Short mmCIF file of C-alpha atoms in Angstrom, two decimals:
data_model
loop_
_atom_site.label_atom_id
_atom_site.label_comp_id
_atom_site.label_asym_id
_atom_site.label_seq_id
_atom_site.Cartn_x
_atom_site.Cartn_y
_atom_site.Cartn_z
CA MET A 236 1.57 -71.49 -69.46
CA ASP A 237 5.62 -71.55 -69.89
CA ALA A 238 7.28 -73.06 -67.04
CA ASP A 239 8.85 -70.06 -66.01
CA ASP A 240 5.54 -68.60 -65.62
CA TYR A 241 4.70 -71.76 -63.27
CA LEU A 242 3.95 -70.96 -59.38
CA ALA A 243 7.09 -71.06 -56.79
CA LEU A 244 7.37 -74.50 -55.47
CA SER A 245 8.55 -73.54 -51.97
CA GLY A 246 5.25 -71.39 -51.80
CA ILE A 247 3.38 -74.97 -51.38
CA GLN A 248 4.79 -74.19 -47.57
CA HIS A 249 3.47 -70.50 -47.15
CA PHE A 250 0.06 -71.98 -48.75
CA CYS A 251 -0.30 -74.50 -45.95
CA PHE A 252 0.91 -72.85 -42.81
CA CYS A 253 -1.81 -69.82 -44.13
CA ARG A 254 -3.01 -69.21 -47.39
CA ARG A 255 -3.03 -65.78 -46.61
CA GLN A 256 0.33 -65.40 -46.00
CA TRP A 257 0.83 -67.21 -49.63
CA ALA A 258 -1.24 -64.82 -51.14
CA LEU A 259 0.42 -61.52 -49.65
CA ILE A 260 3.90 -62.79 -50.51
CA HIS A 261 2.80 -64.60 -54.30
CA LEU A 262 0.35 -62.10 -55.23
CA GLU A 263 0.35 -58.85 -54.13
CA GLN A 264 4.55 -59.51 -53.69
CA GLN A 265 4.77 -58.36 -50.01
CA TRP A 266 7.43 -59.77 -47.83
CA ALA A 267 9.05 -58.56 -44.46
CA GLU A 268 12.14 -60.71 -43.13
CA ASN A 269 12.72 -61.37 -39.29
CA LEU A 270 15.16 -63.25 -37.31
CA ARG A 271 13.71 -66.61 -38.51
CA THR A 272 13.30 -65.88 -41.60
CA ALA A 273 16.71 -64.05 -41.89
CA GLU A 274 18.53 -67.47 -40.59
CA GLY A 275 16.80 -69.54 -43.00
CA ARG A 276 18.07 -67.29 -46.09
CA LEU A 277 21.39 -67.56 -45.30
CA LEU A 278 21.17 -71.62 -44.62
CA HIS A 279 19.20 -71.57 -48.39
CA ASP A 280 21.84 -69.06 -50.08
CA ARG A 281 24.59 -72.00 -49.33
CA CYS A 282 22.39 -75.03 -50.25
CA HIS A 283 21.42 -73.41 -53.34
CA ASP A 284 25.45 -72.66 -54.30
CA ASP A 285 25.50 -75.08 -57.40
CA SER A 286 29.12 -74.91 -57.44
CA LEU A 287 29.30 -77.06 -54.84
CA ARG A 288 29.11 -80.46 -56.44
CA GLU A 289 30.33 -83.47 -54.52
CA LYS A 290 31.00 -87.42 -55.43
CA ARG A 291 31.74 -90.07 -53.31
CA LYS A 292 31.74 -93.39 -54.75
CA ASP A 293 28.38 -94.31 -54.49
CA LEU A 294 26.53 -91.28 -53.99
CA LEU A 295 26.48 -87.74 -55.80
CA ILE A 296 25.03 -84.67 -54.07
CA LEU A 297 23.85 -81.90 -56.68
CA ARG A 298 22.90 -78.34 -55.24
CA GLY A 299 20.53 -75.95 -56.05
CA MET A 300 19.25 -78.45 -58.72
CA ARG A 301 15.91 -76.88 -60.81
CA VAL A 302 12.79 -78.65 -61.18
CA VAL A 303 9.73 -78.18 -62.76
CA SER A 304 6.42 -80.27 -62.49
CA HIS A 305 3.90 -79.74 -65.56
CA ARG A 306 1.22 -81.66 -63.57
CA LEU A 307 1.54 -79.36 -60.24
CA ARG A 308 1.87 -76.08 -62.46
CA LEU A 309 5.08 -75.57 -60.30
CA SER A 310 8.91 -74.86 -60.50
CA GLY A 311 12.10 -73.75 -58.51
CA ALA A 312 14.67 -75.50 -57.04
CA CYS A 313 15.95 -78.45 -54.70
CA ASP A 314 18.31 -77.66 -51.76
CA VAL A 315 19.90 -80.84 -52.08
CA VAL A 316 19.32 -83.81 -54.36
CA GLU A 317 21.19 -86.90 -53.28
CA PHE A 318 21.51 -89.53 -56.31
CA ARG A 319 22.59 -93.20 -55.41
CA SER A 320 23.83 -95.94 -57.29
CA ASP A 321 20.61 -98.47 -57.51
CA PRO A 322 20.03 -100.80 -60.09
CA THR A 323 16.58 -99.36 -60.20
CA GLY A 324 17.65 -95.92 -60.87
CA VAL A 325 17.98 -94.01 -63.92
CA PRO A 326 20.93 -92.61 -66.23
CA LEU A 327 22.65 -89.56 -65.64
CA GLN A 328 24.41 -87.69 -68.28
CA GLY A 329 27.76 -88.00 -67.86
CA GLN A 330 27.75 -90.23 -64.76
CA SER A 331 28.14 -94.60 -65.54
CA GLY A 332 25.72 -96.35 -64.00
CA LEU A 333 22.00 -96.04 -62.44
CA TRP A 334 21.37 -93.54 -60.15
CA LEU A 335 18.15 -93.17 -58.04
CA PRO A 336 17.42 -89.36 -56.65
CA MET A 337 16.27 -88.70 -53.14
CA PRO A 338 15.38 -84.84 -52.27
CA VAL A 339 16.76 -83.39 -49.60
CA GLU A 340 15.32 -80.04 -48.03
CA TYR A 341 16.81 -77.89 -45.43
CA LYS A 342 15.05 -76.13 -43.22
CA HIS A 343 15.91 -73.34 -40.00
CA GLY A 344 14.54 -74.88 -36.72
CA SER A 345 13.62 -78.18 -35.90
CA SER A 346 11.11 -80.63 -36.88
CA LYS A 347 7.44 -79.90 -37.07
CA GLN A 348 4.01 -81.13 -36.05
CA GLY A 349 2.49 -80.05 -39.48
CA ASP A 350 2.71 -81.43 -42.73
CA ALA A 351 3.82 -78.35 -44.31
CA ASP A 352 7.53 -79.00 -44.55
CA ARG A 353 6.86 -82.49 -45.88
CA LEU A 354 4.03 -81.59 -48.35
CA GLN A 355 7.12 -78.98 -49.77
CA LEU A 356 9.85 -81.91 -50.22
CA CYS A 357 7.19 -84.13 -51.73
CA ALA A 358 6.24 -81.54 -54.43
CA GLN A 359 10.21 -81.57 -54.89
CA ALA A 360 9.87 -85.58 -55.10
CA MET A 361 6.80 -85.37 -57.71
CA ALA A 362 8.70 -82.44 -59.78
CA LEU A 363 11.68 -85.04 -60.02
CA GLU A 364 10.04 -88.24 -60.75
CA GLU A 365 8.15 -86.25 -63.58
CA MET A 366 11.24 -84.83 -65.07
CA LEU A 367 13.58 -87.97 -64.93
CA VAL A 368 10.73 -90.78 -65.31
CA CYS A 369 11.47 -92.62 -62.45
CA GLU A 370 9.52 -93.45 -58.96
CA ILE A 371 10.96 -91.98 -55.77
CA PRO A 372 9.82 -93.63 -52.48
CA ARG A 373 10.99 -91.10 -49.63
CA GLY A 374 12.76 -87.98 -49.53
CA ALA A 375 14.19 -86.35 -45.90
CA LEU A 376 14.24 -82.54 -43.88
CA PHE A 377 17.27 -81.69 -42.46
CA TYR A 378 16.85 -79.42 -39.65
CA ALA A 379 19.31 -76.94 -38.47
CA GLU A 380 18.61 -76.34 -34.77
CA THR A 381 18.84 -80.01 -34.05
CA HIS A 382 21.04 -81.08 -36.62
CA ARG A 383 19.11 -83.82 -37.34
CA ARG A 384 17.52 -85.71 -40.81
CA GLU A 385 14.05 -86.99 -40.95
CA LEU A 386 13.20 -89.30 -43.33
CA VAL A 387 9.63 -88.52 -45.16
CA GLU A 388 8.02 -91.23 -46.78
CA LEU A 389 6.42 -90.18 -49.55
CA THR A 390 2.99 -91.84 -49.38
CA GLU A 391 0.37 -91.86 -51.81
CA ASP A 392 -2.06 -89.72 -49.18
CA LEU A 393 0.89 -87.11 -49.04
CA ARG A 394 0.83 -87.30 -52.73
CA ARG A 395 -2.44 -86.72 -53.00
CA GLN A 396 -2.52 -83.58 -50.34
CA THR A 397 0.19 -82.00 -52.33
CA ALA A 398 -1.37 -82.02 -55.67
CA ALA A 399 -4.81 -80.65 -54.31
CA LEU A 400 -2.88 -77.63 -52.65
CA ALA A 401 -1.07 -77.23 -55.80
CA LYS A 402 -4.19 -77.02 -57.57
CA GLU A 403 -6.03 -74.97 -55.31
CA MET A 404 -3.13 -72.45 -55.06
CA ASN A 405 -2.95 -71.95 -59.19
CA GLU A 406 -6.92 -71.41 -58.97
CA TYR A 407 -6.36 -68.41 -55.98
CA PHE A 408 -3.63 -67.08 -58.42
CA SER A 409 -5.52 -67.24 -61.66
CA ARG A 410 -8.76 -65.39 -59.49
CA GLY A 411 -6.24 -63.06 -58.04
CA TYR A 412 -7.86 -63.93 -54.77
CA THR A 413 -6.32 -63.07 -51.25
CA PRO A 414 -8.05 -64.77 -48.64
CA LYS A 415 -9.36 -62.82 -45.21
CA VAL A 416 -7.28 -63.37 -42.44
CA LYS A 417 -8.20 -66.21 -39.86
CA PRO A 418 -6.10 -65.05 -36.56
CA GLY A 419 -4.94 -67.73 -34.13
CA LYS A 420 -1.68 -68.94 -32.62
CA HIS A 421 0.51 -68.89 -35.46
CA CYS A 422 0.21 -65.28 -36.40
CA ARG A 423 2.77 -64.80 -33.48
CA ALA A 424 5.68 -66.72 -35.85
CA CYS A 425 4.73 -65.04 -39.22
CA SER A 426 7.44 -62.68 -40.60
CA LEU A 427 4.22 -60.47 -42.35
CA GLN A 428 2.12 -59.79 -38.94
CA GLU A 429 2.28 -56.31 -39.11
CA LEU A 430 1.31 -56.00 -43.21
CA CYS A 431 -1.57 -58.82 -42.39
CA LEU A 432 -2.83 -56.66 -39.61
CA PRO A 433 -4.66 -59.55 -37.95
CA VAL A 434 -6.86 -57.47 -35.41
CA LEU A 435 -8.10 -55.42 -37.62
CA CYS A 436 -8.53 -57.46 -40.57
CA ARG A 437 -11.19 -59.21 -38.10
CA ARG A 438 -13.43 -56.41 -38.90
CA ALA A 439 -15.57 -56.50 -42.39
CA ASP A 440 -12.83 -54.52 -43.84
CA ALA A 441 -10.46 -51.44 -43.19
CA ALA A 442 -13.14 -48.69 -44.47
CA ALA A 443 -15.56 -49.77 -42.50
CA TYR A 444 -13.40 -49.83 -39.04
CA VAL A 445 -12.25 -46.04 -40.20
CA ARG A 446 -15.88 -45.02 -40.80
CA GLU A 447 -17.42 -46.43 -37.58
CA HIS A 448 -14.34 -44.94 -35.28
CA LEU A 449 -15.01 -41.38 -37.16
CA GLU A 450 -18.33 -41.53 -36.04
CA GLU A 451 -17.82 -42.45 -32.57
CA GLU A 452 -15.52 -39.02 -32.63
CA VAL A 453 -18.55 -37.11 -34.40
CA GLU A 454 -21.22 -38.47 -31.83
CA GLY A 455 -18.53 -37.51 -28.86
CA GLY A 456 -17.82 -34.06 -29.99
CA GLY A 457 -14.52 -34.83 -31.60
CA ALA A 458 -11.17 -34.67 -29.92
CA PRO A 459 -10.37 -32.68 -27.26
#
């Protein structure tokens, strides 16, 4: 498989949040935007402006850096990668010295209890490690609502979870499999709620739902 055909790295966050949401977006190409996703898109548009490159003494900041992992079969772009001068780092073309990369992912809202954001960040770090042949011990999440940065230790457990999710995503994609819905509180925050139809999909399938109601109309004498 060519790297251009790999799954979107950003999809790991969707997959962790809800596997059906991921499948609707990445398999069935369905999308709906709400205020939350619009604000997040505007935030990422600025982050991915690769013309915004900064250099401050021992710090080099790159935006929208393309990354790929052949191990995870994922590709995408990092919002920001900070390279700090470090004797344990790697050489960079056009720069003297050694530099240690750290991905920084920008998120709308505030820090969450679940690991979806951290898993996406870990996938970025694993792709950078593979590309640059280095070790990245930590990354950071910046939340626009609180204007705070959360440092994330890229532990072995987090890396194992990331690899397992990437493997499952690729298996779903190769099968063309869209999971059935499992309605829950998280559905209220989903921009695809109307497309997913969580209440309707609790039934075995839409056809069964229609048949059932047609039978009710026949038994009741039809519509008045």
